[in-house]
CSV table of C-alpha atoms in Angstrom, one decimal:
chain,number,residue,atom,x,y,z
A,1,MET,CA,0.0,0.0,0.0
A,2,PHE,CA,1.2,3.5,-0.9
A,3,PHE,CA,0.2,6.2,1.6
A,4,ARG,CA,1.2,9.8,1.7
A,5,GLN,CA,0.1,12.9,3.7
A,6,PHE,CA,0.2,16.2,1.9
A,7,TYR,CA,0.4,19.0,4.5
A,8,LEU,CA,-0.3,22.6,3.5
A,9,GLY,CA,1.1,24.9,6.1
A,10,CYS,CA,-0.6,28.1,5.0
A,11,LEU,CA,-4.0,26.5,5.7
A,12,ALA,CA,-2.8,24.0,8.4
A,13,GLN,CA,-4.6,21.4,6.1
A,14,ALA,CA,-3.8,17.8,5.5
A,15,SER,CA,-4.9,15.7,2.5
A,16,TYR,CA,-4.0,12.1,1.6
A,17,MET,CA,-3.3,9.7,-1.2
A,18,ILE,CA,-3.7,6.0,-0.8
A,19,GLY,CA,-2.7,3.7,-3.6
A,20,SER,CA,-2.4,0.0,-4.5
A,21,ASP,CA,-1.9,-1.9,-7.8
A,22,GLY,CA,-2.0,1.1,-10.0
A,23,GLU,CA,-5.1,2.7,-8.5
A,24,ALA,CA,-5.4,5.5,-6.0
A,25,ALA,CA,-7.8,7.5,-3.8
A,26,VAL,CA,-7.3,11.1,-2.7
A,27,VAL,CA,-8.9,12.3,0.5
A,28,ASP,CA,-9.8,16.0,1.2
A,29,PRO,CA,-7.9,17.5,-1.7
A,30,ARG,CA,-6.8,21.1,-1.7
A,31,ARG,CA,-8.1,23.5,-4.4
A,32,ASP,CA,-4.9,23.3,-6.6
A,33,VAL,CA,-4.8,19.7,-7.6
A,34,GLU,CA,-1.6,19.5,-9.6
A,35,VAL,CA,0.3,18.1,-6.6
A,36,TYR,CA,-1.9,14.9,-6.7
A,37,LEU,CA,-1.7,14.5,-10.4
A,38,ASP,CA,2.1,14.8,-10.3
A,39,GLU,CA,2.4,12.3,-7.4
A,40,ALA,CA,0.1,9.8,-9.1
A,41,ARG,CA,2.1,10.0,-12.3
A,42,ASP,CA,5.4,9.6,-10.5
A,43,ARG,CA,4.0,6.5,-8.6
A,44,GLY,CA,2.3,4.9,-11.6
A,45,LEU,CA,-1.1,5.4,-10.1
A,46,GLN,CA,-4.5,6.3,-11.6
A,47,ILE,CA,-6.7,8.4,-9.4
A,48,ARG,CA,-10.1,6.7,-9.4
A,49,HIS,CA,-11.6,7.9,-6.2
A,50,VAL,CA,-11.9,11.3,-4.5
A,51,VAL,CA,-13.2,11.2,-0.9
A,52,GLU,CA,-14.3,14.2,1.2
A,53,THR,CA,-14.6,13.7,5.0
A,54,HIS,CA,-17.1,16.6,5.1
A,55,LEU,CA,-18.1,19.9,3.6
A,56,HIS,CA,-15.0,22.0,4.5
A,57,ALA,CA,-15.6,25.5,5.8
A,58,ASP,CA,-12.0,26.9,5.9
A,59,PHE,CA,-11.0,26.1,2.4
A,60,VAL,CA,-12.4,25.4,-1.1
A,61,SER,CA,-11.7,21.8,-2.1
A,62,GLY,CA,-10.4,20.5,-5.4
A,63,HIS,CA,-12.7,17.5,-5.4
A,64,ARG,CA,-14.7,18.5,-8.5
A,65,GLU,CA,-11.7,19.5,-10.7
A,66,LEU,CA,-9.7,16.5,-9.6
A,67,ALA,CA,-12.6,14.2,-10.6
A,68,GLU,CA,-13.1,15.9,-13.9
A,69,ARG,CA,-9.4,15.7,-14.8
A,70,THR,CA,-9.0,12.0,-13.9
A,71,GLY,CA,-12.5,10.5,-14.4
A,72,ALA,CA,-12.6,9.7,-10.7
A,73,ARG,CA,-15.8,9.3,-8.6
A,74,ILE,CA,-16.5,11.6,-5.7
A,75,TYR,CA,-17.6,10.2,-2.3
A,76,PHE,CA,-19.3,12.2,0.4
A,77,GLY,CA,-21.2,11.4,3.6
A,78,ALA,CA,-24.8,10.8,2.7
A,79,ARG,CA,-26.0,13.8,4.6
A,80,ALA,CA,-23.8,16.3,2.7
A,81,GLY,CA,-26.4,17.2,0.1
A,82,ALA,CA,-23.8,17.8,-2.6
A,83,LYS,CA,-25.2,19.4,-5.8
A,84,PHE,CA,-23.1,17.4,-8.3
A,85,ALA,CA,-22.7,13.7,-9.2
A,86,HIS,CA,-21.2,11.8,-6.3
A,87,VAL,CA,-21.5,8.6,-4.3
A,88,PRO,CA,-23.3,9.1,-1.0
A,89,VAL,CA,-21.7,6.8,1.6
A,90,HIS,CA,-23.3,5.4,4.8
A,91,ASP,CA,-21.9,3.8,7.9
A,92,GLY,CA,-20.1,0.5,7.1
A,93,ASP,CA,-19.9,1.1,3.3
A,94,THR,CA,-16.6,0.0,1.8
A,95,LEU,CA,-14.4,0.9,-1.1
A,96,ALA,CA,-11.9,-1.7,-2.3
A,97,PHE,CA,-9.1,-1.3,-4.9
A,98,GLY,CA,-5.9,-3.3,-5.3
A,99,ARG,CA,-5.0,-4.6,-1.8
A,100,VAL,CA,-6.6,-1.7,0.0
A,101,THR,CA,-10.1,-1.5,1.6
A,102,LEU,CA,-11.5,1.8,2.8
A,103,ARG,CA,-14.4,1.4,5.3
A,104,PHE,CA,-16.5,4.5,6.0
A,105,LEU,CA,-17.8,5.4,9.4
A,106,GLU,CA,-20.4,8.1,9.9
A,107,THR,CA,-19.0,10.3,12.6
A,108,PRO,CA,-21.2,13.4,12.9
A,109,GLY,CA,-20.5,16.2,15.3
A,110,HIS,CA,-18.2,18.7,13.6
A,111,THR,CA,-20.8,18.6,10.9
A,112,PRO,CA,-23.8,16.3,10.3
A,113,GLU,CA,-22.3,14.7,7.3
A,114,SER,CA,-18.8,14.1,8.7
A,115,ILE,CA,-17.3,10.7,8.0
A,116,SER,CA,-14.1,9.0,9.1
A,117,ILE,CA,-12.3,6.4,6.9
A,118,LEU,CA,-10.7,3.2,8.1
A,119,VAL,CA,-7.7,2.1,6.0
A,120,TYR,CA,-7.1,-1.6,5.7
A,121,ASP,CA,-4.0,-3.0,4.0
A,122,ARG,CA,-5.0,-6.6,3.0
A,123,GLU,CA,-1.4,-7.4,2.0
A,124,ASP,CA,-0.5,-7.4,5.8
A,125,GLY,CA,-2.0,-10.4,7.4
A,126,THR,CA,-5.7,-10.8,7.2
A,127,GLY,CA,-6.5,-7.1,7.1
A,128,GLU,CA,-8.9,-7.4,10.1
A,129,ILE,CA,-7.2,-4.5,12.0
A,130,PRO,CA,-7.1,-1.1,10.2
A,131,GLU,CA,-3.7,0.4,9.6
A,132,ALA,CA,-5.1,3.9,10.0
A,133,VAL,CA,-8.1,6.1,10.4
A,134,LEU,CA,-8.6,9.4,8.5
A,135,THR,CA,-10.6,11.4,10.9
A,136,GLY,CA,-11.3,14.6,9.0
A,137,ASP,CA,-12.4,17.3,11.5
A,138,THR,CA,-13.9,14.9,13.9
A,139,LEU,CA,-10.7,14.1,15.8
A,140,PHE,CA,-7.5,16.1,15.7
A,141,ILE,CA,-4.2,15.5,17.4
A,142,GLY,CA,-4.8,17.0,20.8
A,143,ASP,CA,-8.3,18.2,20.1
A,144,VAL,CA,-11.7,17.5,18.5
A,145,GLY,CA,-13.6,19.4,15.9
A,146,ARG,CA,-15.7,22.5,16.7
A,147,PRO,CA,-19.5,21.9,16.7
A,148,ASP,CA,-20.4,25.5,16.1
A,149,LEU,CA,-19.6,26.3,12.5
A,150,LEU,CA,-23.1,25.7,11.0
A,151,GLY,CA,-24.7,28.9,12.4
A,152,ALA,CA,-28.3,28.4,13.3
A,153,LYS,CA,-28.8,25.3,11.0
A,154,VAL,CA,-28.0,22.9,13.8
A,155,SER,CA,-27.3,23.9,17.4
A,156,PRO,CA,-23.8,23.5,18.7
A,157,ASP,CA,-25.2,21.5,21.7
A,158,ALA,CA,-26.9,19.0,19.4
A,159,LEU,CA,-23.8,18.6,17.3
A,160,ALA,CA,-21.6,18.3,20.4
A,161,GLY,CA,-23.7,15.5,21.6
A,162,GLN,CA,-23.3,13.7,18.3
A,163,LEU,CA,-19.6,14.3,18.4
A,164,TYR,CA,-19.4,12.7,21.8
A,165,ASP,CA,-21.2,9.6,20.5
A,166,SER,CA,-19.0,9.5,17.4
A,167,LEU,CA,-15.8,9.6,19.5
A,168,HIS,CA,-16.8,7.2,22.2
A,169,GLY,CA,-19.0,4.9,20.2
A,170,LYS,CA,-16.8,4.5,17.2
A,171,LEU,CA,-13.3,6.0,17.1
A,172,LEU,CA,-12.3,5.2,20.7
A,173,THR,CA,-13.4,1.6,20.1
A,174,LEU,CA,-10.5,1.1,17.7
A,175,PRO,CA,-7.3,-0.6,18.8
A,176,ASP,CA,-4.6,1.7,20.3
A,177,SER,CA,-2.3,0.8,17.5
A,178,VAL,CA,-4.4,2.4,14.8
A,179,ARG,CA,-2.7,5.5,13.3
A,180,VAL,CA,-4.8,8.8,13.4
A,181,TYR,CA,-4.5,11.2,10.4
A,182,PRO,CA,-6.7,14.3,10.8
A,183,ALA,CA,-7.6,17.0,8.2
A,184,HIS,CA,-5.9,19.8,10.1
A,185,GLY,CA,-3.0,20.8,12.3
A,186,ALA,CA,-2.1,23.7,14.6
A,187,GLY,CA,-3.4,27.0,13.4
A,188,SER,CA,-6.7,25.8,12.0
A,189,LEU,CA,-9.8,27.5,13.4
A,190,CYS,CA,-11.7,24.2,13.0
A,191,GLY,CA,-10.4,23.4,16.5
A,192,ARG,CA,-9.0,25.4,19.4
A,193,ASN,CA,-6.1,23.4,20.9
A,194,ILE,CA,-4.8,21.4,17.9
A,195,SER,CA,-1.3,20.0,18.2
A,196,SER,CA,1.5,20.8,15.8
A,197,GLU,CA,1.9,17.1,15.3
A,198,THR,CA,0.1,15.9,12.1
A,199,SER,CA,-0.4,12.2,13.1
A,200,SER,CA,-0.7,10.1,16.2
A,201,THR,CA,-2.4,6.8,17.3
A,202,ILE,CA,-5.7,6.1,19.0
A,203,GLY,CA,-3.8,5.0,22.1
A,204,GLU,CA,-1.8,8.3,22.3
A,205,GLN,CA,-5.0,10.3,21.9
A,206,ARG,CA,-6.8,8.2,24.5
A,207,ARG,CA,-4.1,9.1,27.0
A,208,PHE,CA,-3.2,12.7,26.1
A,209,ASN,CA,-6.2,14.4,24.3
A,210,TYR,CA,-8.0,16.6,26.8
A,211,ALA,CA,-11.3,16.1,25.0
A,212,LEU,CA,-11.1,12.3,25.2
A,213,ARG,CA,-10.7,11.9,28.9
A,214,PRO,CA,-13.5,10.0,30.6
A,215,MET,CA,-16.4,12.3,31.3
A,216,PRO,CA,-20.2,12.3,31.1
A,217,ARG,CA,-21.8,13.4,27.8
A,218,GLU,CA,-23.2,16.6,29.4
A,219,GLU,CA,-19.8,17.7,30.6
A,220,PHE,CA,-18.3,17.1,27.2
A,221,VAL,CA,-21.0,19.1,25.5
A,222,ALA,CA,-20.5,22.0,27.9
A,223,MET,CA,-16.7,21.9,27.4
A,224,VAL,CA,-16.6,21.9,23.6
A,225,THR,CA,-19.3,24.6,23.3
A,226,THR,CA,-17.8,27.1,25.7
A,227,ASP,CA,-15.5,30.1,24.8
A,228,LEU,CA,-15.1,29.2,21.2
A,229,PRO,CA,-13.5,31.8,18.9
A,230,GLU,CA,-15.7,33.5,16.4
A,231,ALA,CA,-15.9,31.7,13.0
A,232,PRO,CA,-14.7,33.9,10.1
A,233,ALA,CA,-17.4,35.1,7.8
A,234,TYR,CA,-16.0,33.2,4.8
A,235,PHE,CA,-16.6,29.8,6.3
A,236,ALA,CA,-20.2,29.8,5.3
A,237,ARG,CA,-19.3,30.8,1.8
A,238,ASP,CA,-16.7,28.1,1.4
A,239,VAL,CA,-19.2,25.4,2.6
A,240,GLN,CA,-21.6,26.5,-0.1
A,241,LEU,CA,-18.9,26.5,-2.7
A,242,ASN,CA,-17.9,23.0,-1.7
A,243,ARG,CA,-21.5,21.7,-1.7
A,244,GLU,CA,-22.1,23.1,-5.2
A,245,GLY,CA,-18.7,22.0,-6.6
A,246,PRO,CA,-16.2,24.8,-7.3
A,247,GLY,CA,-15.0,25.4,-10.8
A,248,ALA,CA,-11.6,24.5,-12.1
A,249,LEU,CA,-8.7,26.8,-11.4
A,250,GLU,CA,-7.4,26.3,-14.9
A,251,GLU,CA,-10.5,28.0,-16.2
A,252,LEU,CA,-9.8,31.2,-14.3
A,253,PRO,CA,-8.2,33.9,-16.4
A,254,ALA,CA,-4.6,34.7,-15.5
A,255,PRO,CA,-4.3,38.2,-13.8
A,256,PRO,CA,-2.7,40.7,-16.2
A,257,ALA,CA,0.2,43.0,-15.4
A,258,MET,CA,-0.8,46.5,-14.6
A,259,THR,CA,1.1,49.8,-14.7
A,260,PRO,CA,1.2,52.0,-11.6
A,261,GLU,CA,-1.3,54.3,-13.2
A,262,GLU,CA,-3.7,51.5,-13.8
A,263,VAL,CA,-3.4,50.2,-10.3
A,264,ALA,CA,-4.0,53.6,-8.9
A,265,ARG,CA,-7.1,54.0,-11.1
A,266,ARG,CA,-8.4,50.6,-10.1
A,267,GLN,CA,-7.9,51.4,-6.4
A,268,GLN,CA,-9.9,54.6,-6.8
A,269,GLN,CA,-12.7,52.6,-8.4
A,270,GLY,CA,-12.9,50.2,-5.4
A,271,ALA,CA,-10.3,47.5,-6.0
A,272,VAL,CA,-8.3,46.2,-3.0
A,273,VAL,CA,-4.5,46.2,-3.2
A,274,VAL,CA,-3.0,43.2,-1.3
A,275,ASP,CA,0.7,43.3,-0.7
A,276,THR,CA,2.1,39.9,0.0
A,277,ARG,CA,5.7,40.7,0.5
A,278,PRO,CA,7.6,40.2,3.8
A,279,SER,CA,6.7,42.7,6.5
A,280,ALA,CA,10.1,44.5,6.5
A,281,GLU,CA,9.7,45.2,2.8
A,282,TYR,CA,6.1,46.3,3.2
A,283,ALA,CA,7.0,48.6,6.1
A,284,ALA,CA,9.8,50.2,4.1
A,285,GLY,CA,7.4,51.4,1.4
A,286,HIS,CA,4.0,50.3,0.1
A,287,VAL,CA,1.0,51.5,-1.9
A,288,PRO,CA,-1.0,53.7,0.4
A,289,GLY,CA,-4.2,52.0,1.6
A,290,SER,CA,-3.0,48.5,0.7
A,291,TYR,CA,-3.6,45.4,2.9
A,292,HIS,CA,-0.5,43.6,4.0
A,293,ILE,CA,-0.9,39.8,4.2
A,294,GLY,CA,2.5,38.2,3.8
A,295,GLN,CA,3.1,34.9,2.0
A,296,SER,CA,5.3,33.8,5.0
A,297,GLY,CA,2.2,33.0,7.1
A,298,GLN,CA,-1.4,32.0,6.7
A,299,LEU,CA,-2.2,34.3,3.8
A,300,ALA,CA,-5.2,32.4,2.6
A,301,SER,CA,-6.9,32.3,6.0
A,302,TRP,CA,-6.4,35.9,6.8
A,303,ALA,CA,-7.4,37.1,3.3
A,304,GLY,CA,-10.5,35.0,3.6
A,305,ALA,CA,-11.3,36.7,7.0
A,306,LEU,CA,-10.6,40.2,5.9
A,307,LEU,CA,-11.4,40.6,2.2
A,308,SER,CA,-14.7,40.5,0.3
A,309,PRO,CA,-15.0,38.1,-2.6
A,310,GLU,CA,-17.0,40.7,-4.5
A,311,LYS,CA,-14.2,43.3,-4.5
A,312,PRO,CA,-11.5,43.1,-7.3
A,313,ILE,CA,-8.0,42.4,-5.9
A,314,VAL,CA,-4.7,43.7,-7.2
A,315,VAL,CA,-1.6,41.9,-6.0
A,316,VAL,CA,1.7,43.4,-5.1
A,317,ALA,CA,4.6,40.9,-4.7
A,318,GLU,CA,8.3,40.6,-5.3
A,319,ASP,CA,8.1,39.0,-8.7
A,320,GLU,CA,5.7,37.1,-11.1
A,321,GLU,CA,6.3,33.8,-9.4
A,322,ARG,CA,5.2,35.1,-6.1
A,323,VAL,CA,2.2,36.8,-7.8
A,324,ALA,CA,1.1,33.4,-9.0
A,325,GLU,CA,1.6,31.8,-5.6
A,326,SER,CA,-0.4,34.6,-4.0
A,327,ARG,CA,-3.2,34.2,-6.4
A,328,THR,CA,-3.3,30.4,-5.8
A,329,ARG,CA,-3.5,30.9,-2.1
A,330,LEU,CA,-6.3,33.4,-2.5
A,331,THR,CA,-8.3,31.0,-4.6
A,332,ARG,CA,-8.0,28.3,-1.9
A,333,VAL,CA,-10.5,30.3,0.2
A,334,GLY,CA,-12.7,31.3,-2.7
A,335,LEU,CA,-11.2,34.7,-3.5
A,336,GLU,CA,-11.1,34.3,-7.2
A,337,ASN,CA,-11.4,38.0,-8.3
A,338,VAL,CA,-7.7,38.7,-8.7
A,339,THR,CA,-7.9,41.2,-11.6
A,340,GLY,CA,-4.2,42.1,-11.9
A,341,TYR,CA,-0.9,42.7,-10.3
A,342,LEU,CA,1.5,45.6,-10.2
A,343,ALA,CA,4.1,45.1,-12.9
A,344,GLY,CA,7.6,45.8,-11.7
A,345,GLY,CA,6.5,45.7,-8.1
A,346,ILE,CA,6.8,48.5,-5.6
A,347,ARG,CA,9.9,49.9,-7.3
A,348,ALA,CA,7.8,50.7,-10.4
A,349,TRP,CA,5.2,52.5,-8.2
A,350,ASP,CA,8.0,54.5,-6.6
A,351,GLU,CA,9.7,55.4,-9.9
A,352,SER,CA,6.3,56.6,-11.3
A,353,GLY,CA,6.5,59.4,-8.7
A,354,ARG,CA,3.5,58.2,-6.7
A,355,PRO,CA,3.8,58.5,-2.9
A,356,LEU,CA,4.8,55.5,-0.7
A,357,ALA,CA,3.4,54.9,2.7
A,358,ARG,CA,5.7,53.5,5.4
A,359,THR,CA,5.1,51.7,8.6
A,360,GLU,CA,7.3,52.1,11.6
A,361,GLN,CA,8.7,48.9,13.1
A,362,ILE,CA,10.1,48.7,16.6
A,363,ASP,CA,11.5,45.9,18.8
A,364,VAL,CA,10.1,45.0,22.2
A,365,ALA,CA,12.8,47.0,24.1
A,366,GLU,CA,11.7,50.1,22.3
A,367,LEU,CA,8.1,49.3,23.0
A,368,ARG,CA,8.8,49.0,26.7
A,369,ASP,CA,10.6,52.4,26.8
A,370,ARG,CA,7.7,54.1,24.9
A,371,LEU,CA,5.1,52.6,27.2
A,372,ALA,CA,7.1,54.0,30.2
A,373,GLU,CA,7.6,57.5,28.7
A,374,ASP,CA,4.4,58.1,26.6
A,375,ARG,CA,1.1,57.8,28.3
A,376,ALA,CA,-0.6,58.7,25.0
A,377,LEU,CA,0.6,55.5,23.3
A,378,GLN,CA,-2.2,53.1,22.5
A,379,LEU,CA,-1.1,49.4,22.5
A,380,ILE,CA,-3.3,46.8,20.7
A,381,ASP,CA,-2.9,43.1,21.1
A,382,VAL,CA,-4.4,41.3,18.1
A,383,ARG,CA,-3.9,37.7,19.2
A,384,ARG,CA,-6.7,35.2,19.8
A,385,PRO,CA,-8.4,35.0,23.2
A,386,PRO,CA,-6.5,31.9,24.5
A,387,GLU,CA,-3.2,33.6,23.7
A,388,TRP,CA,-4.2,36.8,25.4
A,389,GLU,CA,-5.4,35.0,28.5
A,390,ALA,CA,-2.1,33.1,28.8
A,391,GLY,CA,-0.3,36.4,29.3
A,392,HIS,CA,-0.3,40.0,27.9
A,393,ILE,CA,1.1,43.4,28.5
A,394,ALA,CA,-0.6,45.5,31.1
A,395,ARG,CA,-1.3,48.5,28.9
A,396,ALA,CA,-2.6,46.5,26.0
A,397,ALA,CA,-6.2,46.5,24.7
A,398,HIS,CA,-7.2,43.2,23.3
A,399,MET,CA,-8.7,43.4,19.8
A,400,PRO,CA,-8.5,40.1,17.9
A,401,LEU,CA,-7.3,40.7,14.3
A,402,HIS,CA,-10.5,39.4,12.6
A,403,ARG,CA,-12.5,41.9,14.6
A,404,LEU,CA,-10.1,44.8,14.5
A,405,GLY,CA,-12.0,46.9,12.0
A,406,ASP,CA,-15.0,47.0,14.3
A,407,LEU,CA,-13.2,47.3,17.6
A,408,ALA,CA,-10.5,49.9,16.8
A,409,GLY,CA,-13.2,52.6,16.2
A,410,SER,CA,-13.1,53.3,19.9
A,411,LEU,CA,-9.4,54.5,19.7
A,412,ASP,CA,-8.1,58.0,18.9
A,413,ARG,CA,-6.8,58.0,15.3
A,414,GLU,CA,-4.5,60.9,16.0
A,415,ARG,CA,-2.6,59.4,18.9
A,416,PRO,CA,0.2,56.9,18.3
A,417,VAL,CA,-0.8,53.3,18.2
A,418,ALA,CA,1.5,50.2,18.4
A,419,VAL,CA,0.3,46.7,17.5
A,420,ILE,CA,1.6,43.4,18.9
A,421,CYS,CA,0.8,39.7,18.2
A,422,ARG,CA,2.8,36.5,18.9
A,423,SER,CA,5.6,37.0,16.3
A,424,GLY,CA,4.9,40.1,14.3
A,425,TYR,CA,3.0,38.6,11.3
A,426,ARG,CA,-0.6,39.3,12.4
A,427,SER,CA,0.4,42.7,13.8
A,428,SER,CA,1.8,43.7,10.4
A,429,ILE,CA,-1.6,42.8,8.9
A,430,ALA,CA,-3.2,44.9,11.6
A,431,THR,CA,-1.2,48.0,10.9
A,432,SER,CA,-2.4,47.9,7.3
A,433,VAL,CA,-6.0,47.6,8.6
A,434,LEU,CA,-5.5,50.6,10.9
A,435,GLU,CA,-3.8,52.6,8.1
A,436,ARG,CA,-6.9,52.0,5.9
A,437,MET,CA,-9.1,53.2,8.8
A,438,GLY,CA,-7.2,56.5,9.0
A,439,PHE,CA,-4.8,56.0,11.9
A,440,ARG,CA,-2.0,58.4,11.5
A,441,LYS,CA,1.0,56.4,12.6
A,442,PRO,CA,0.5,52.7,13.3
A,443,THR,CA,3.6,50.9,14.5
A,444,ASN,CA,4.4,47.2,14.2
A,445,VAL,CA,6.2,45.4,17.1
A,446,VAL,CA,8.5,43.0,15.5
A,447,GLY,CA,9.1,39.7,17.4
A,448,GLY,CA,5.8,40.1,19.2
A,449,MET,CA,5.0,38.5,22.5
A,450,ASP,CA,7.5,35.8,21.9
A,451,ALA,CA,10.3,38.4,22.0
A,452,TRP,CA,8.6,40.2,24.9
A,453,THR,CA,8.4,37.2,27.1
A,454,GLY,CA,11.8,36.0,25.9
A,455,ALA,CA,13.3,39.3,27.2
A,456,GLN,CA,11.5,38.5,30.6
A,457,PHE,CA,9.5,41.7,30.5
A,458,ASP,CA,6.4,41.8,32.7
A,459,THR,CA,3.1,40.3,31.7
A,460,GLN,CA,-0.3,39.8,33.4
A,461,THR,CA,-3.3,37.6,33.0
A,462,GLY,CA,-7.0,38.3,33.5
A,463,GLU,CA,-9.7,40.2,31.7
A,464,GLU,CA,-8.5,43.8,32.3
A,465,GLY,CA,-8.0,45.6,28.9
A,466,ARG,CA,-10.1,43.0,27.0
A,467,VAL,CA,-12.2,44.8,24.3
A,468,GLY,CA,-13.1,41.9,22.1
């Protein structure tokens, strides 16, 4: 049996290929499917099956394009309600090819249609004990799936109860030796305490996963429905795209090169300029009013959270290769309206005589000095609530990045404002949001709280200073 995990760091998303005797299945494919086609060709495999563990909310899947390009059949849990040709699977259904058998388990809880997939290698012994289980968003390493991403369609309490039954009635009945392969790792908003490890075993999760410790059903429901982070607005849109079957990426027109004059004109007409360069380059000079969402981090997730799919997007990057990568990442969350890119990059903008905006960057030692000397300085912490609660700077106001545009309206746009996150990536995004809101001089704290605590500067815990 051939088995490979494909891990996409910018989405904290895992997909899988399973092959035997020239035939293969792909599970939870990303939007850009060339990676699977290349792997299958290199391994002498034909992709005949595309399986989705559920309707993904945090990314647009490549199931339809992959099926159209290979002739594969698409498999979904029977309750998915997919709007295209597919095979609805029920509990206990099997799919066999070569020496591999996949057995489907209905494991609702994260979503009603969620399934898990037992992988049997019949070449090893009798094949009675599965080699692995692909758990989708039902069971993560160190966590379980959130039950609150369907809005009002199904209550979180009802889904949490189903999740408890799926975990204890099905997944935890498997032998300790079975390998666990989830659909996400650390950084995904589909869980809240996901490990950076991308695989484990049932036995390890039984011992170390906080959500799997013995507890009554009611306690579990209360635990997994309390203090959940707000779901980004694009989640509902991506679920609908996945249910309808997104179009092929190769059918989208390539974004054309644009002169600085054309970019400026498009921006005046309502287009959004997205600068994906490293934060130091953005800070040194950028198109005024542009968003900064660097390629070095979770560009797709933050773009999905902050940008409207209806607005045209113009990309600024270091070169054409990075423009293409930026565009691919945007399409992974359904942002397909990339209408062009700045030819020649920021240098061309500068040489055209147009003004450059700049963002001050300071280290944590400078931040500490300014906090001591300048009572007018406003400090914003844009991390997520669990990060904030673990320790923050006493003067900081907590405004999570995905809500910054709403919460920062309470601040004085004329007073200096500094922004901090864990490392400096999200805070750089935040300075661009504040600049677009009219703040006079937003400052990015490089190194973030990692550097602040590493320097052994004071922190506090508690609710004081929490705005959102």
